[in-house]
Amino acid sequence: MSDKAPRSIRFQRPRSLRYRLRSRHVLLAILTICAYFYFSANTNRIPFYNTASPYRIQAKFPSESAAAKALRLQRRGHVEDEFKHAWKGYKEHAWLHDEVMPVSGGQKDPFVGWAATLVDSLDTLYIMGMKDEFAEALTALEQIDFSKPNADRVPVFEVTIRYLGGMLGAWDISEHKYPILLQKARQLGDFLYKVFDTESGLPVPYYFWKNDTSGQLPGQDNVIIAQIASLSLEFIRLSQVTGDPKYAARIQTVTDQLAVTQNLTALPGMWPIQANCSGTQLSFQDRTFSLGVLSDSAFEYLPKTHLLNHRISDQYNHMYRFALAAFSKSLFFRPSLPGNPDVLMAGNLNMWDDPPHLDGQFQHLACFVGGMVALGSRISNSVEELETARKLTDGCVWGYSNTPSGVMPDFSHLQVCKDAASCTWSGEGNGFWSVDDPSYQLRPEAIESVFIMYRLTADPSWLEKGWKMFEAIVKHTKTDIAHARLVNVMDEHPVHEDSMESYWLAETLKYFYLLYSEPDLVSLDDFVLNTEAHPFRWRT
């Protein structure tokens, strides 16, 4: 029997009192929201409800011997030299263009001609202490009009992570000293705000801005999931630092649809590679699941956005835990390799097949997973998850160590162990079942995970693994002008391709530099790095 009195005879407060209480609750909610955005925009002040963070990300590092410090700083100096070499090549041959062509000395503009390499590199310049170059880049930034692209088509995801992320990262790492960064970030944010003007509120992946008549944009189908699910960090941070909630509100619409559909896919917990965004709601027909192939940052952003937004909501953490359970069970695999190393890799799951088939594809793009799982392990305080992260990261270190060039190929296949507990190599060769794309595109994902594992464990073995990777990469990619992609890392002396994407300076070399820096430089206890390695302050 219920212990509640019938509704008709329960105590009722006078209506005027109930009205006043309800009004106070509404007022308190409004004041709380306003306080959040005020204090987020004024990060020298700490809101009363955020006197301490519930998370400690980095390990406590022991004291360092003089010899170890000297070696570490020597290695960091070599990384800085390579950055300066590539920056000089960009400045001399492609200033204010998106990219330098490191073999021919030409330039190209694949990202609407807003000087992608310059903007993407701003926070790296500051972190490395290149203050004169940073000041020169800020002067050049004033010339860029982010309301008018130099191309008809704007790739929303790439522009968001490189440009908006680049300016916000530079704003945070420079302690909010340079107003031009926030001014330009807001200008770009207002331009990108329009890409959410669809029936569903989901952003278009490509914005044909010249065709925009300020009406509703048509949604699109067969959209790569990362193109809609990897904008949260940048837009939420823009709301935090400007105090304007409209940017975060756009993202909340997207996040709510992702949360609703997370349990409605062929692999509950994960979204497939492609999504349909043409209707009123997000939907899926695809049944292929991957942690690479441009699906990477869709999942990477769940624990990272939780750190940035944990004072407001636990939604992103819930979504991450659900996703982690799915790909831990269905996508992580132990490969059959010479020497039987205890490593893991992330494959692809094809749910079109009956029964579903786990494809042992080994992608460089998927090497971010070790770092993601490591970061998530700190949120959940899980030793087991950190060990999984170690195995995943060591899997990618293996990918570098077992090619003729010492550099990992972009796409390859490995044999999946039928029984992970008793996996014994019985084949021939170096362990690669096939190499589908032998190129190296200057990608940062493997060194990103090595860096995160070092910061979370203080284990010096990661310094040695990272250095071996760095030496091999620089040996083969360096040109007289900058650094170039490699055509075939399965050759002992790979041929150069005439391309150097901006993330080489924004991510790859930054991660190497931070690996050999003091742990409090861009501490993960204070900053979360977006998928282009731009540091956003999450602890105020």
PDB file of N, CA, C and O in Angstrom, residues 365-388:
ATOM      1  N   LEU A 365      44.985   6.101 -39.123  1.00  0.00           N
ATOM      2  CA  LEU A 365      43.978   6.977 -38.542  1.00  0.00           C
ATOM      3  C   LEU A 365      43.439   6.436 -37.227  1.00  0.00           C
ATOM      4  O   LEU A 365      43.093   7.197 -36.320  1.00  0.00           O
ATOM      5  N   ALA A 366      43.330   5.107 -37.116  1.00  0.00           N
ATOM      6  CA  ALA A 366      42.768   4.499 -35.908  1.00  0.00           C
ATOM      7  C   ALA A 366      43.754   4.458 -34.754  1.00  0.00           C
ATOM      8  O   ALA A 366      43.387   4.028 -33.648  1.00  0.00           O
ATOM      9  N   CYS A 367      44.975   4.913 -34.964  1.00  0.00           N
ATOM     10  CA  CYS A 367      45.964   4.882 -33.879  1.00  0.00           C
ATOM     11  C   CYS A 367      45.673   5.912 -32.790  1.00  0.00           C
ATOM     12  O   CYS A 367      46.340   5.920 -31.752  1.00  0.00           O
ATOM     13  N   PHE A 368      44.685   6.763 -32.978  1.00  0.00           N
ATOM     14  CA  PHE A 368      44.267   7.671 -31.912  1.00  0.00           C
ATOM     15  C   PHE A 368      43.602   6.918 -30.765  1.00  0.00           C
ATOM     16  O   PHE A 368      43.474   7.440 -29.647  1.00  0.00           O
ATOM     17  N   VAL A 369      43.147   5.675 -31.028  1.00  0.00           N
ATOM     18  CA  VAL A 369      42.295   4.965 -30.079  1.00  0.00           C
ATOM     19  C   VAL A 369      43.006   4.726 -28.753  1.00  0.00           C
ATOM     20  O   VAL A 369      42.396   4.833 -27.680  1.00  0.00           O
ATOM     21  N   GLY A 370      44.302   4.395 -28.782  1.00  0.00           N
ATOM     22  CA  GLY A 370      45.025   4.185 -27.540  1.00  0.00           C
ATOM     23  C   GLY A 370      44.958   5.403 -26.637  1.00  0.00           C
ATOM     24  O   GLY A 370      44.696   5.295 -25.429  1.00  0.00           O
ATOM     25  N   GLY A 371      45.173   6.577 -27.205  1.00  0.00           N
ATOM     26  CA  GLY A 371      45.097   7.806 -26.420  1.00  0.00           C
ATOM     27  C   GLY A 371      43.698   8.082 -25.909  1.00  0.00           C
ATOM     28  O   GLY A 371      43.513   8.544 -24.780  1.00  0.00           O
ATOM     29  N   MET A 372      42.697   7.819 -26.747  1.00  0.00           N
ATOM     30  CA  MET A 372      41.309   8.027 -26.334  1.00  0.00           C
ATOM     31  C   MET A 372      40.952   7.143 -25.143  1.00  0.00           C
ATOM     32  O   MET A 372      40.376   7.605 -24.153  1.00  0.00           O
ATOM     33  N   VAL A 373      41.292   5.851 -25.242  1.00  0.00           N
ATOM     34  CA  VAL A 373      40.966   4.923 -24.161  1.00  0.00           C
ATOM     35  C   VAL A 373      41.754   5.284 -22.895  1.00  0.00           C
ATOM     36  O   VAL A 373      41.239   5.175 -21.777  1.00  0.00           O
ATOM     37  N   ALA A 374      42.990   5.727 -23.066  1.00  0.00           N
ATOM     38  CA  ALA A 374      43.786   6.147 -21.905  1.00  0.00           C
ATOM     39  C   ALA A 374      43.133   7.332 -21.211  1.00  0.00           C
ATOM     40  O   ALA A 374      42.992   7.352 -19.976  1.00  0.00           O
ATOM     41  N   LEU A 375      42.735   8.329 -21.986  1.00  0.00           N
ATOM     42  CA  LEU A 375      42.086   9.502 -21.398  1.00  0.00           C
ATOM     43  C   LEU A 375      40.795   9.099 -20.694  1.00  0.00           C
ATOM     44  O   LEU A 375      40.505   9.540 -19.574  1.00  0.00           O
ATOM     45  N   GLY A 376      40.007   8.239 -21.347  1.00  0.00           N
ATOM     46  CA  GLY A 376      38.768   7.771 -20.725  1.00  0.00           C
ATOM     47  C   GLY A 376      39.009   6.995 -19.449  1.00  0.00           C
ATOM     48  O   GLY A 376      38.180   7.022 -18.520  1.00  0.00           O
ATOM     49  N   SER A 377      40.153   6.299 -19.367  1.00  0.00           N
ATOM     50  CA  SER A 377      40.453   5.518 -18.162  1.00  0.00           C
ATOM     51  C   SER A 377      40.654   6.405 -16.948  1.00  0.00           C
ATOM     52  O   SER A 377      40.426   5.982 -15.806  1.00  0.00           O
ATOM     53  N   ARG A 378      41.086   7.634 -17.173  1.00  0.00           N
ATOM     54  CA  ARG A 378      41.254   8.563 -16.058  1.00  0.00           C
ATOM     55  C   ARG A 378      39.890   9.092 -15.574  1.00  0.00           C
ATOM     56  O   ARG A 378      39.704   9.368 -14.392  1.00  0.00           O
ATOM     57  N   ILE A 379      38.961   9.227 -16.502  1.00  0.00           N
ATOM     58  CA  ILE A 379      37.619   9.682 -16.127  1.00  0.00           C
ATOM     59  C   ILE A 379      36.907   8.604 -15.309  1.00  0.00           C
ATOM     60  O   ILE A 379      36.228   8.889 -14.330  1.00  0.00           O
ATOM     61  N   SER A 380      37.088   7.343 -15.715  1.00  0.00           N
ATOM     62  CA  SER A 380      36.442   6.229 -15.016  1.00  0.00           C
ATOM     63  C   SER A 380      37.305   5.646 -13.909  1.00  0.00           C
ATOM     64  O   SER A 380      36.862   4.760 -13.173  1.00  0.00           O
ATOM     65  N   ASN A 381      38.565   6.110 -13.821  1.00  0.00           N
ATOM     66  CA  ASN A 381      39.521   5.615 -12.819  1.00  0.00           C
ATOM     67  C   ASN A 381      39.699   4.103 -12.947  1.00  0.00           C
ATOM     68  O   ASN A 381      39.630   3.361 -11.968  1.00  0.00           O
ATOM     69  N   SER A 382      39.970   3.651 -14.188  1.00  0.00           N
ATOM     70  CA  SER A 382      40.051   2.223 -14.478  1.00  0.00           C
ATOM     71  C   SER A 382      41.465   1.812 -14.867  1.00  0.00           C
ATOM     72  O   SER A 382      41.981   2.244 -15.904  1.00  0.00           O
ATOM     73  N   VAL A 383      42.088   0.977 -14.059  1.00  0.00           N
ATOM     74  CA  VAL A 383      43.409   0.432 -14.374  1.00  0.00           C
ATOM     75  C   VAL A 383      43.317  -0.492 -15.578  1.00  0.00           C
ATOM     76  O   VAL A 383      44.218  -0.521 -16.432  1.00  0.00           O
ATOM     77  N   GLU A 384      42.233  -1.242 -15.685  1.00  0.00           N
ATOM     78  CA  GLU A 384      42.068  -2.181 -16.799  1.00  0.00           C
ATOM     79  C   GLU A 384      41.985  -1.446 -18.131  1.00  0.00           C
ATOM     80  O   GLU A 384      42.577  -1.876 -19.129  1.00  0.00           O
ATOM     81  N   GLU A 385      41.280  -0.342 -18.161  1.00  0.00           N
ATOM     82  CA  GLU A 385      41.179   0.429 -19.403  1.00  0.00           C
ATOM     83  C   GLU A 385      42.521   1.035 -19.788  1.00  0.00           C
ATOM     84  O   GLU A 385      42.863   1.116 -20.982  1.00  0.00           O
ATOM     85  N   LEU A 386      43.290   1.460 -18.811  1.00  0.00           N
ATOM     86  CA  LEU A 386      44.614   2.003 -19.119  1.00  0.00           C
ATOM     87  C   LEU A 386      45.520   0.922 -19.701  1.00  0.00           C
ATOM     88  O   LEU A 386      46.321   1.193 -20.604  1.00  0.00           O
ATOM     89  N   GLU A 387      45.392  -0.306 -19.227  1.00  0.00           N
ATOM     90  CA  GLU A 387      46.170  -1.402 -19.792  1.00  0.00           C
ATOM     91  C   GLU A 387      45.725  -1.704 -21.222  1.00  0.00           C
ATOM     92  O   GLU A 387      46.553  -1.989 -22.092  1.00  0.00           O
ATOM     93  N   THR A 388      44.435  -1.621 -21.478  1.00  0.00           N
ATOM     94  CA  THR A 388      43.948  -1.766 -22.859  1.00  0.00           C
ATOM     95  C   THR A 388      44.535  -0.679 -23.743  1.00  0.00           C
ATOM     96  O   THR A 388      44.950  -0.932 -24.883  1.00  0.00           O
TER      97      THR A 388
END
